[in-house]
Amino acid sequence: MSITSILQDVFGYQAFRGPQHEIIEHVTHGGDALVLMPTGGGKSLCYQIPAIARQQAGQGITVVISPLIALMHDQVGALHEAGVKAEFLNSTLTFEQASQVERRLMQGDITLLYAAPERVTTPRFLAQLDSLQERGHLSLFAIDEAHCVSQWGHDFRPEYRALTVLHERYASVPRIALTATADALTRADIIERLQLQDARLFISSFDRPNIRYTIVEKREASQQLLRFIRDEHMGDAGVVYCQSRKKVEDTAELLCDNGIAALPYHAGLDAKVRQANQDRFLRTEGIVMVATIAFGMGIDKPDVRFVAHLDMPKNIEGYYQETGRAGRDGEAADAWMCYGLQDVVNQRRMIDESPAEEEFKQGLRGKLDALLGLAEATDCRRVRLLRYFDEASQPCGNCDNCLQAPDVWDATDAARKLLSTIYRVQQMSGFGFGAGHIIDILRGKATEKVVQRGHEGLSTFGIGLDLSETQWRGVLRQLLAIGAVAVDAQAFNTLALTETSRAVLKGEVPIRLRQALAKPERKSRRSASPSSTAKAPAVLDAAQQQRYAALKTWRAEVAKEHNLPAYVIFHDATLVAIAQSAPQSLEQLQGISGLGVRKLEAYGEAVLAVIEALEGG
Ligand code: ADP
Ligand code: ZN
């Protein structure tokens, strides 16, 4: 079969997306490739179709290396639904099950074998690969989540380093490495670590136009989150990221108390509970997962409608990968982050206190600064995000700053007042003070501490009455973000001047701050373009809605029977298309996106029966 017929017949898709065609052709013909594509871009087909084509050409099996043990069952299940011979080998299998897979592997009865890196590099597995290789049955290695090889990402897995054995031992077997992380540093690291110097590099656009980026100033984070979900995402599936386990627990509880179905996920939970929560998130509609970054890699649930950050991530790669989990189905989705002074302080402190080499810390600081720049930005967020990935673009019209240009005010004078206060208290007392105290002085508050220290007598005492405490915190946050103020974590979070402070003090660096909106106006998109797939899409008329609902009920039963998430059986978009066309024969069903030959065979009659039952009644 040609690669186009595999796309259409096996997967039921009409056309390749973006660079898929070129990649698949290159790999099918035995070329090595490094594929950088954003989350939701369609990476899986880039190795699945070559695997099928090469197996059909008698070239044997493809080994997919992936760190996602907990998701292999569903990934392989999805391939089974499409009629592809796929299996996985990992620690969740019993000895008998594993032996059976190995037997079939040696018989060449498998097209794609998924395995974790620590399994692939065992002597036992390598011996099996040797034997396949001798018989010319080892077709391709696909290395998924390839950024795990790099220490720059938060997903670093030392086992990935050992994967060079594939190249050294099976030099003639082509390799395709894939990742959604694309900054230059990580990319160079992947190429070097996996010895992909000769591989062809495929870089897709990293834009995810259906995701709307919003970053709000942190006041009462959990209440802000609650309002965001209530106003825009009731009943939707979403992910909320928090830094600490405790905050995960508290936030999940708060959401539940407010009628939002939420579950916690973090590394401190029992493995069984974690797996159960993940399964529920994948298999039930409208669940909000509150999680640390331990959750999410490889989650391919297509209808996640929002990703919210209650704490700021470490860098733009992390942020982009986490937010990328929203809207994989291409429908409207939100990336919402709540960001404040404490985030800057915490992230800076974590770097300062880490035991790493200074050079490494500098790398981390540079990455954090880029994210802080994004958070403080008053221009298009997407332009900045894409520029970080070396992609030029125009203002997007689908981020908070584009939708409502923020009012900015000139905070240069305020910044100078703040810096000179920090300077003066240091001069007067011989040591520094924290943010609260400095702001008290500026706002002329004669607190006990101020009086005791004699800070009432400072020339800056009371010169900042024109600004509210929140505004002062905003000024300080921005100064921290640009590195004009440092926080000394070893000394009770006291503030200190830096090299950069001088330029600000001299008025050489203009400081422009976003005017805090009294009540942030955000037009809900639900009414504007009500195409969310989580609920009955409003593009459907009454009869179509009815069919859609009946199809969903039917799909839920099938999914349960097969122990798979519903979207593995059919995506919502496929059900919408069926509901719209109300097919009366298998011919009419054919050609609907997401309906390959195998699914038509397996489910065609049942789908027609669901439609017919409605028309009859
Ligand atoms: P990634 O691994 O890059 O995050 P996936 O491989 O999971 O993305 O693909 C994202 C979604 O897009 C999946 O639901 C997949 O079925 C769908 N998809 C991929 N390629 C195509 C295509 N050519 N046409 C239609 N849908 C596609
Ligand atoms: Zn924009």
XYZ file of C-alpha atoms and ligand atoms in Angstrom:
645
model
C 0.000 0.000 0.000
C 1.209 3.519 -0.671
C 1.623 5.792 2.306
C -1.404 7.796 1.190
C -3.615 4.720 1.120
C -2.373 3.770 4.573
C -3.362 7.232 5.815
C -6.811 6.904 4.268
C -7.608 3.224 4.721
C -6.007 2.505 8.076
C -6.434 5.836 9.827
C -9.379 7.213 7.895
C -7.792 10.631 7.301
C -8.049 12.288 3.929
C -4.871 14.344 3.794
C -1.509 14.675 5.477
C -1.044 17.537 7.879
C 1.836 19.994 7.572
C 5.127 18.238 6.913
C 3.808 14.727 7.641
C 4.005 13.631 3.997
C 7.621 14.590 3.562
C 8.670 13.035 6.862
C 6.816 9.790 6.245
C 8.255 9.455 2.755
C 11.787 10.085 3.998
C 11.529 7.561 6.830
C 9.727 4.939 4.762
C 12.661 5.052 2.366
C 15.072 4.385 5.190
C 16.232 7.896 6.082
C 17.015 9.025 9.619
C 14.962 11.935 10.907
C 14.661 14.307 13.832
C 11.123 15.659 13.976
C 10.255 18.773 15.971
C 6.522 19.310 15.994
C 4.303 20.936 18.597
C 2.072 18.849 20.815
C -1.001 17.868 18.841
C 0.815 18.354 15.533
C 0.479 14.708 14.534
C 3.805 13.103 15.364
C 2.511 9.565 15.870
C 1.619 9.035 12.224
C 5.170 10.057 11.276
C 6.456 6.711 12.525
C 3.296 4.606 12.478
C 2.763 4.898 8.728
C 6.419 4.125 7.855
C 6.212 1.167 10.250
C 3.190 -0.223 8.413
C 4.616 0.477 4.953
C 7.963 -1.097 5.768
C 6.364 -4.133 7.391
C 4.278 -4.629 4.259
C 7.470 -4.416 2.211
C 8.910 -7.286 4.266
C 11.305 -5.174 6.279
C 10.080 -6.316 9.665
C 9.150 -4.632 12.907
C 9.419 -1.106 14.252
C 10.456 -0.604 17.857
C 8.930 2.494 19.459
C 10.854 3.725 22.468
C 8.724 5.760 24.824
C 8.938 6.652 28.519
C 5.160 6.582 28.857
C 4.509 3.181 30.382
C 1.162 4.227 31.836
C -0.123 5.219 28.400
C 1.165 2.343 26.269
C -1.970 0.321 26.824
C -4.154 3.027 25.288
C -1.705 3.822 22.483
C -1.565 0.197 21.459
C -5.334 -0.114 21.912
C -5.849 2.759 19.474
C -3.716 0.942 16.888
C -5.684 -2.269 17.416
C -8.871 -0.340 16.728
C -7.350 0.689 13.411
C -6.401 -2.919 12.687
C -2.663 -2.530 13.211
C -0.616 -5.246 14.894
C 0.908 -3.405 17.819
C 2.024 -4.596 21.243
C 3.918 -3.252 24.208
C 6.503 -4.674 26.552
C 6.727 -3.113 29.982
C 6.561 -3.843 33.675
C 2.758 -3.878 33.740
C 2.665 -7.198 31.853
C 2.746 -10.543 33.634
C 5.587 -12.925 32.802
C 3.231 -14.977 30.600
C 1.969 -11.946 28.724
C 5.488 -10.699 28.123
C 6.651 -14.102 26.912
C 3.807 -14.227 24.458
C 4.675 -10.817 23.058
C 8.296 -11.905 22.739
C 7.277 -15.049 20.899
C 5.238 -13.048 18.426
C 8.075 -10.588 18.092
C 10.450 -13.355 17.037
C 7.874 -14.722 14.590
C 7.631 -11.335 12.940
C 3.950 -11.149 13.832
C 4.105 -7.566 15.150
C 4.294 -4.293 13.232
C 4.931 -1.871 16.098
C 6.414 -2.786 19.442
C 6.310 -0.136 22.189
C 8.894 -0.398 24.942
C 10.431 1.787 27.622
C 14.101 2.728 27.218
C 15.224 0.762 30.269
C 13.717 -2.360 28.700
C 15.227 -1.768 25.277
C 18.757 -1.579 26.612
C 18.673 -4.841 28.608
C 20.961 -7.639 27.342
C 17.941 -9.903 26.914
C 16.097 -7.484 24.660
C 19.213 -6.601 22.694
C 19.793 -10.303 22.043
C 16.291 -10.500 20.596
C 16.949 -7.470 18.423
C 20.220 -9.084 17.260
C 18.324 -12.123 16.135
C 15.728 -10.030 14.278
C 18.492 -8.021 12.696
C 20.280 -11.149 11.457
C 17.134 -12.189 9.674
C 16.569 -8.718 8.258
C 13.450 -8.231 10.381
C 14.427 -5.084 12.237
C 12.873 -2.247 10.288
C 12.947 1.010 12.236
C 13.539 2.630 15.613
C 11.193 5.427 16.638
C 12.415 7.392 19.665
C 9.449 9.283 21.054
C 9.758 12.184 23.523
C 13.383 12.484 22.434
C 13.953 15.577 24.596
C 14.123 13.180 27.573
C 17.756 12.690 26.586
C 18.540 16.316 27.398
C 19.283 17.638 30.840
C 17.782 20.983 29.828
C 14.212 19.785 29.923
C 12.366 18.880 33.093
C 11.730 15.452 31.591
C 15.349 14.321 31.674
C 15.652 10.525 31.823
C 19.152 9.148 32.180
C 18.044 5.869 30.508
C 17.692 7.779 27.254
C 21.445 8.300 27.185
C 21.933 4.555 26.767
C 19.950 4.603 23.524
C 23.107 5.351 21.554
C 23.496 1.582 21.586
C 20.842 1.420 18.865
C 22.944 3.458 16.519
C 26.164 1.694 17.372
C 24.826 -1.836 17.291
C 22.331 -1.536 14.422
C 23.939 1.061 12.245
C 21.914 0.074 9.193
C 18.502 0.414 10.889
C 16.921 3.836 10.329
C 15.924 5.969 13.313
C 13.326 8.663 13.743
C 13.423 10.774 16.907
C 10.449 12.983 17.787
C 9.823 15.747 20.275
C 7.649 18.759 20.939
C 10.508 20.624 22.600
C 12.349 22.756 20.145
C 14.591 25.361 21.641
C 18.052 25.436 20.136
C 19.830 24.177 23.233
C 17.685 21.071 23.630
C 17.773 20.393 19.904
C 21.569 20.448 19.841
C 21.635 18.210 22.881
C 19.334 15.625 21.250
C 21.418 15.549 18.087
C 24.616 15.065 20.007
C 23.358 12.614 22.593
C 21.502 10.403 20.126
C 24.142 10.850 17.432
C 21.693 12.180 14.891
C 24.189 14.445 13.128
C 23.335 12.893 9.779
C 19.590 12.746 10.307
C 17.365 15.062 8.333
C 15.850 17.745 10.524
C 12.134 18.494 10.153
C 10.904 21.538 12.027
C 7.208 22.374 11.875
C 5.651 25.644 12.759
C 5.136 25.680 16.489
C 2.022 27.785 16.332
C -1.119 26.389 17.947
C -3.601 28.941 16.619
C -6.602 27.497 18.433
C -5.019 28.077 21.843
C -5.735 31.453 23.422
C -2.976 32.651 25.766
C -3.883 34.694 28.827
C -1.659 35.700 31.718
C -3.307 37.496 34.635
C -1.869 39.207 37.662
C -2.081 37.042 40.754
C -4.351 38.303 43.546
C -6.164 35.407 45.137
C -5.102 32.700 42.782
C -7.598 30.016 43.698
C -10.579 32.390 43.524
C -9.350 33.665 40.172
C -9.105 30.101 38.933
C -12.569 29.315 40.186
C -13.984 32.333 38.373
C -12.132 31.451 35.185
C -13.528 27.913 35.147
C -17.036 29.025 36.131
C -17.195 31.775 33.538
C -15.704 29.914 30.637
C -15.252 26.215 31.184
C -17.987 24.644 33.275
C -18.242 20.991 32.334
C -15.041 21.010 30.292
C -12.032 18.788 30.698
C -8.981 20.731 31.831
C -5.620 20.562 33.563
C -4.533 22.854 36.398
C -0.821 22.924 37.180
C 0.486 23.802 40.651
C 3.988 23.718 42.030
C 3.506 21.792 45.252
C 1.692 18.637 46.218
C -0.132 20.427 48.985
C -1.426 23.069 46.640
C -2.568 20.339 44.260
C -4.571 18.711 47.058
C -6.034 21.993 48.295
C -6.989 23.197 44.850
C -8.634 19.923 43.847
C -10.648 20.064 47.057
C -11.673 23.669 46.485
C -12.863 22.886 42.963
C -14.829 19.865 44.148
C -16.441 21.929 46.914
C -17.583 24.273 44.194
C -19.196 21.665 42.023
C -16.317 21.116 39.611
C -15.274 17.488 39.157
C -11.562 17.636 39.965
C -8.915 15.030 40.789
C -5.399 15.418 42.214
C -2.251 14.023 40.609
C 1.270 14.238 41.999
C 4.274 12.054 42.659
C 3.404 11.709 46.342
C 0.212 9.787 45.632
C 0.185 6.036 45.629
C 0.933 4.702 42.128
C -2.446 2.964 42.025
C -4.338 6.128 42.911
C -2.372 8.061 40.319
C -3.142 5.557 37.611
C -6.813 5.469 38.623
C -7.076 9.263 38.510
C -5.373 9.389 35.133
C -7.729 6.723 33.788
C -10.723 8.630 35.063
C -9.481 11.813 33.449
C -9.015 10.009 30.133
C -12.180 7.952 30.255
C -14.740 10.311 31.773
C -15.845 13.580 30.244
C -15.404 16.936 31.905
C -12.825 16.076 34.582
C -10.367 18.727 35.763
C -6.978 17.265 36.675
C -5.101 19.311 39.269
C -1.486 18.260 39.026
C 2.177 18.910 39.434
C 4.277 18.616 36.301
C 4.500 14.901 37.077
C 1.320 14.719 35.008
C 0.853 15.158 31.325
C 3.611 13.880 29.099
C 2.060 11.819 26.358
C -1.502 12.539 27.430
C -3.191 12.506 24.038
C -6.735 13.275 25.170
C -7.918 15.456 22.295
C -10.637 17.504 24.016
C -8.810 19.157 26.922
C -10.380 22.625 26.729
C -8.069 24.505 29.072
C -4.722 24.324 30.794
C -4.330 26.642 33.773
C -1.151 27.484 35.675
C -1.548 28.580 39.280
C 2.231 28.838 39.563
C 4.713 29.847 36.957
C 6.727 27.079 35.275
C 10.518 27.203 35.020
C 10.845 28.184 31.407
C 9.070 28.651 28.100
C 9.609 25.054 26.958
C 7.823 23.796 30.057
C 5.042 26.345 29.665
C 4.586 25.599 25.985
C 4.565 21.871 26.446
C 2.093 22.033 29.305
C -0.247 24.485 27.579
C 0.083 22.442 24.378
C -1.980 19.713 26.002
C -5.058 21.868 25.451
C -7.036 21.629 22.238
C -5.276 18.819 20.397
C -8.470 18.369 18.405
C -7.930 21.812 16.870
C -10.990 23.317 18.567
C -10.841 26.509 20.641
C -8.934 26.088 23.911
C -7.465 28.293 26.649
C -4.015 28.550 28.188
C -4.460 30.621 31.327
C -1.788 31.557 33.826
C -1.900 33.449 37.071
C 1.404 35.114 37.841
C 2.738 37.249 40.681
C 5.663 38.568 42.651
C 6.077 35.365 44.615
C 6.502 33.342 41.411
C 9.487 35.433 40.403
C 10.995 35.187 43.867
C 10.456 31.423 44.098
C 11.839 30.599 40.681
C 14.893 32.770 41.173
C 15.489 31.239 44.563
C 15.170 27.682 43.299
C 17.913 28.342 40.785
C 20.145 30.115 43.293
C 19.798 27.345 45.827
C 20.250 24.433 43.447
C 23.564 22.631 43.872
C 24.366 22.892 40.140
C 27.447 24.444 38.570
C 27.335 28.203 38.100
C 27.453 27.845 34.312
C 24.422 25.589 34.361
C 22.581 28.012 36.642
C 23.274 30.787 34.164
C 21.554 28.701 31.504
C 18.538 28.247 33.766
C 18.414 31.970 34.561
C 18.416 32.840 30.889
C 15.494 30.526 30.320
C 13.578 31.907 33.282
C 14.159 35.465 32.066
C 12.564 34.620 28.725
C 9.453 33.360 30.491
C 9.347 36.408 32.767
C 9.534 38.564 29.660
C 6.515 36.739 28.304
C 4.587 37.170 31.549
C 5.342 40.900 31.739
C 4.718 41.509 28.034
C 2.171 44.075 26.962
C 2.344 43.016 23.304
C 1.247 39.807 21.545
C 2.091 36.747 23.636
C 2.130 34.423 20.639
C 4.656 36.542 18.752
C 6.963 36.244 21.746
C 6.394 32.525 22.191
C 7.074 31.780 18.558
C 10.075 34.066 18.475
C 11.513 31.995 21.288
C 11.321 29.034 18.912
C 12.971 31.139 16.170
C 9.729 31.674 14.307
C 8.675 35.123 13.107
C 4.962 35.996 13.202
C 2.413 38.814 13.315
C 0.157 39.763 16.272
C -2.259 36.892 16.568
C -5.604 38.334 17.582
C -6.078 35.405 19.944
C -4.205 36.275 23.129
C -5.197 38.549 26.004
C -2.973 41.424 24.852
C -4.248 41.278 21.265
C -7.877 40.995 22.307
C -7.671 43.905 24.678
C -4.576 46.074 24.468
C -3.557 46.600 28.089
C -3.299 50.146 29.414
C 0.276 50.786 30.344
C 1.662 53.465 32.604
C 5.167 54.809 32.908
C 6.570 53.393 36.121
C 10.114 54.649 35.625
C 9.864 57.209 38.417
C 8.218 54.773 40.755
C 10.960 52.251 40.036
C 13.604 54.826 40.957
C 11.839 55.631 44.216
C 11.709 51.973 45.073
C 15.349 51.348 44.259
C 16.532 54.344 46.222
C 14.528 53.200 49.227
C 16.214 49.814 49.069
C 19.540 51.601 48.831
C 18.861 53.972 51.712
C 17.646 51.393 54.247
C 20.691 49.313 53.454
C 22.911 52.364 54.022
C 21.174 53.332 57.224
C 20.809 49.926 58.885
C 23.709 48.027 57.388
C 21.466 45.248 56.111
C 18.507 44.854 53.785
C 14.764 44.478 54.319
C 11.933 42.579 52.692
C 9.326 43.784 50.188
C 6.601 44.514 52.743
C 8.801 46.816 54.791
C 10.123 48.696 51.763
C 6.592 49.307 50.518
C 5.496 50.441 53.990
C 8.219 53.089 53.902
C 7.220 54.253 50.440
C 3.605 54.488 51.451
C 4.461 56.360 54.654
C 3.199 53.714 57.054
C 4.712 54.240 60.487
C 4.624 50.590 61.508
C 6.369 49.448 64.636
C 9.261 48.141 62.587
C 9.545 51.358 60.591
C 9.609 53.470 63.730
C 11.972 51.153 65.575
C 14.476 51.258 62.743
C 14.200 55.000 62.367
C 13.074 54.614 58.775
C 10.499 57.356 59.235
C 13.360 59.739 58.834
C 14.330 58.529 55.367
C 13.849 61.035 52.563
C 11.771 58.459 50.674
C 9.366 57.901 53.580
C 5.865 58.545 52.252
C 6.883 59.572 48.738
C 4.903 56.678 47.215
C 1.416 57.423 48.517
C 0.117 57.888 45.010
C 0.424 54.174 44.337
C -1.463 51.348 46.005
C 0.341 48.469 47.633
C -0.638 46.245 44.692
C 0.868 48.717 42.276
C 4.079 48.810 44.264
C 4.227 45.042 44.171
C 3.788 45.252 40.418
C 6.717 47.658 40.133
C 8.850 45.421 42.314
C 7.851 42.328 40.344
C 8.929 43.871 37.108
C 12.217 45.041 38.606
C 12.824 41.499 39.826
C 11.875 40.161 36.432
C 14.441 42.285 34.657
C 17.038 41.610 37.351
C 17.220 45.168 38.722
C 16.453 43.874 42.211
C 17.696 40.671 43.814
C 16.155 38.708 46.651
C 18.530 37.210 49.175
C 16.932 33.944 50.189
C 19.646 33.286 52.750
C 18.756 36.488 54.567
C 14.984 36.414 55.078
C 14.168 37.359 51.472
C 15.682 40.790 51.800
C 15.893 42.985 48.733
C 19.186 44.173 47.317
C 20.370 46.238 44.369
C 22.141 44.637 41.416
C 24.346 45.699 38.524
C 21.251 46.556 36.523
C 19.816 48.806 39.245
C 22.134 51.663 38.385
C 20.754 52.076 34.877
C 17.192 52.134 36.188
C 18.129 54.623 38.908
C 19.639 56.868 36.280
C 16.415 56.666 34.325
C 18.119 54.893 31.400
C 15.759 51.923 31.433
C 12.118 52.855 30.966
C 9.776 50.744 33.061
C 6.314 50.352 31.620
C 3.719 48.512 33.612
C 0.379 47.060 32.774
C -2.450 48.979 34.404
C -4.247 46.470 36.585
C -7.771 46.166 35.251
C -10.436 46.699 37.833
C -12.521 43.931 36.332
C -10.794 42.101 33.531
C -13.107 42.025 30.591
C -12.999 38.769 28.776
C -15.577 37.977 26.254
C -16.576 34.394 26.746
C -15.880 32.524 23.593
C -18.619 30.052 24.161
C -21.217 32.500 22.915
C -18.974 33.923 20.193
C -17.946 30.690 18.539
C -19.672 27.869 20.295
C -17.725 25.053 18.732
C -16.576 23.317 21.870
C -16.728 19.606 21.396
C -17.097 18.814 25.068
C -20.773 19.614 24.986
C -23.260 19.160 22.180
C -21.827 21.483 19.536
C -24.169 24.347 18.759
C -23.439 24.047 15.037
C -25.818 21.099 15.017
C -29.559 21.500 14.546
C -32.009 19.720 16.817
C -32.147 16.445 14.888
C -28.375 16.378 14.549
C -27.975 17.056 18.266
C -30.153 14.093 18.985
C -28.080 11.834 16.761
C -24.892 13.164 18.294
C -26.140 12.394 21.788
C -27.217 8.880 20.792
C -23.858 8.231 19.110
C -22.039 9.362 22.210
C -24.017 7.003 24.391
C -23.246 4.166 22.008
C -19.560 5.119 21.919
C -19.351 5.166 25.714
C -20.611 1.575 25.833
C -18.123 0.382 23.235
C -15.261 2.187 24.950
C -16.144 0.603 28.246
C -16.332 -2.844 26.696
C -12.891 -2.395 25.132
C -11.428 -0.754 28.242
C -10.296 2.248 26.205
C -10.996 5.991 26.327
C -13.947 7.009 24.153
C -11.833 9.131 21.810
C -9.860 6.058 20.807
C -13.041 4.590 19.320
C -14.091 7.813 17.534
C -13.138 11.435 18.038
C -15.963 13.853 18.771
C -15.352 15.414 15.367
C -16.098 12.083 13.688
C -19.365 11.772 15.625
C -20.306 15.324 14.670
C -19.702 14.525 11.002
C -21.837 11.380 11.254
C -24.604 13.268 13.059
C -24.579 15.876 10.309
C -24.643 13.537 7.351
C -27.141 11.036 8.830
C -25.824 8.163 6.682
C -28.157 5.371 5.683
C -25.611 3.031 4.141
C -22.018 1.954 4.597
C -21.114 3.768 1.380
C -22.371 7.010 2.869
C -20.316 6.434 6.002
C -17.156 5.880 4.032
C -14.901 8.870 3.701
C -15.900 10.492 6.983
C -12.696 11.634 8.684
C -11.512 9.191 11.343
C -13.297 6.195 9.832
C -10.750 3.804 8.372
C -11.498 0.480 6.722
C -11.192 -1.450 9.940
C -13.478 0.829 11.954
C -16.018 0.856 9.160
C -16.019 -2.929 9.269
C -16.145 -3.127 13.044
C -18.623 -0.348 13.782
C -20.326 0.666 10.539
C -23.452 -1.412 11.007
C -23.787 -0.425 14.663
C -23.513 3.267 13.817
C -26.167 2.928 11.110
C -28.408 1.154 13.597
C -28.055 4.005 16.101
C -29.078 6.515 13.413
C -31.904 4.356 12.133
C -33.364 3.746 15.577
C -33.725 7.518 15.959
C -35.293 8.102 12.543
C -37.741 5.279 13.220
C -38.788 6.567 16.636
P 1.414 14.652 18.777
O 1.962 13.299 19.129
O 2.240 15.384 17.787
O 1.097 15.482 19.956
P -0.737 13.112 17.723
O 0.071 12.213 16.895
O -1.313 12.577 18.990
O 0.043 14.442 18.031
O -1.895 13.729 16.834
C -2.792 14.679 17.336
C -4.179 14.421 16.808
O -4.270 14.738 15.416
C -4.561 12.954 16.930
O -5.864 12.901 17.423
C -4.466 12.424 15.503
O -5.355 11.373 15.286
C -4.794 13.638 14.672
N -4.142 13.631 13.347
C -2.841 13.423 13.084
N -2.586 13.505 11.770
C -3.760 13.773 11.161
C -4.170 13.987 9.788
N -3.297 13.927 8.784
N -5.476 14.254 9.564
C -6.348 14.312 10.589
N -6.043 14.119 11.877
C -4.768 13.861 12.173
Zn -1.636 37.890 20.254
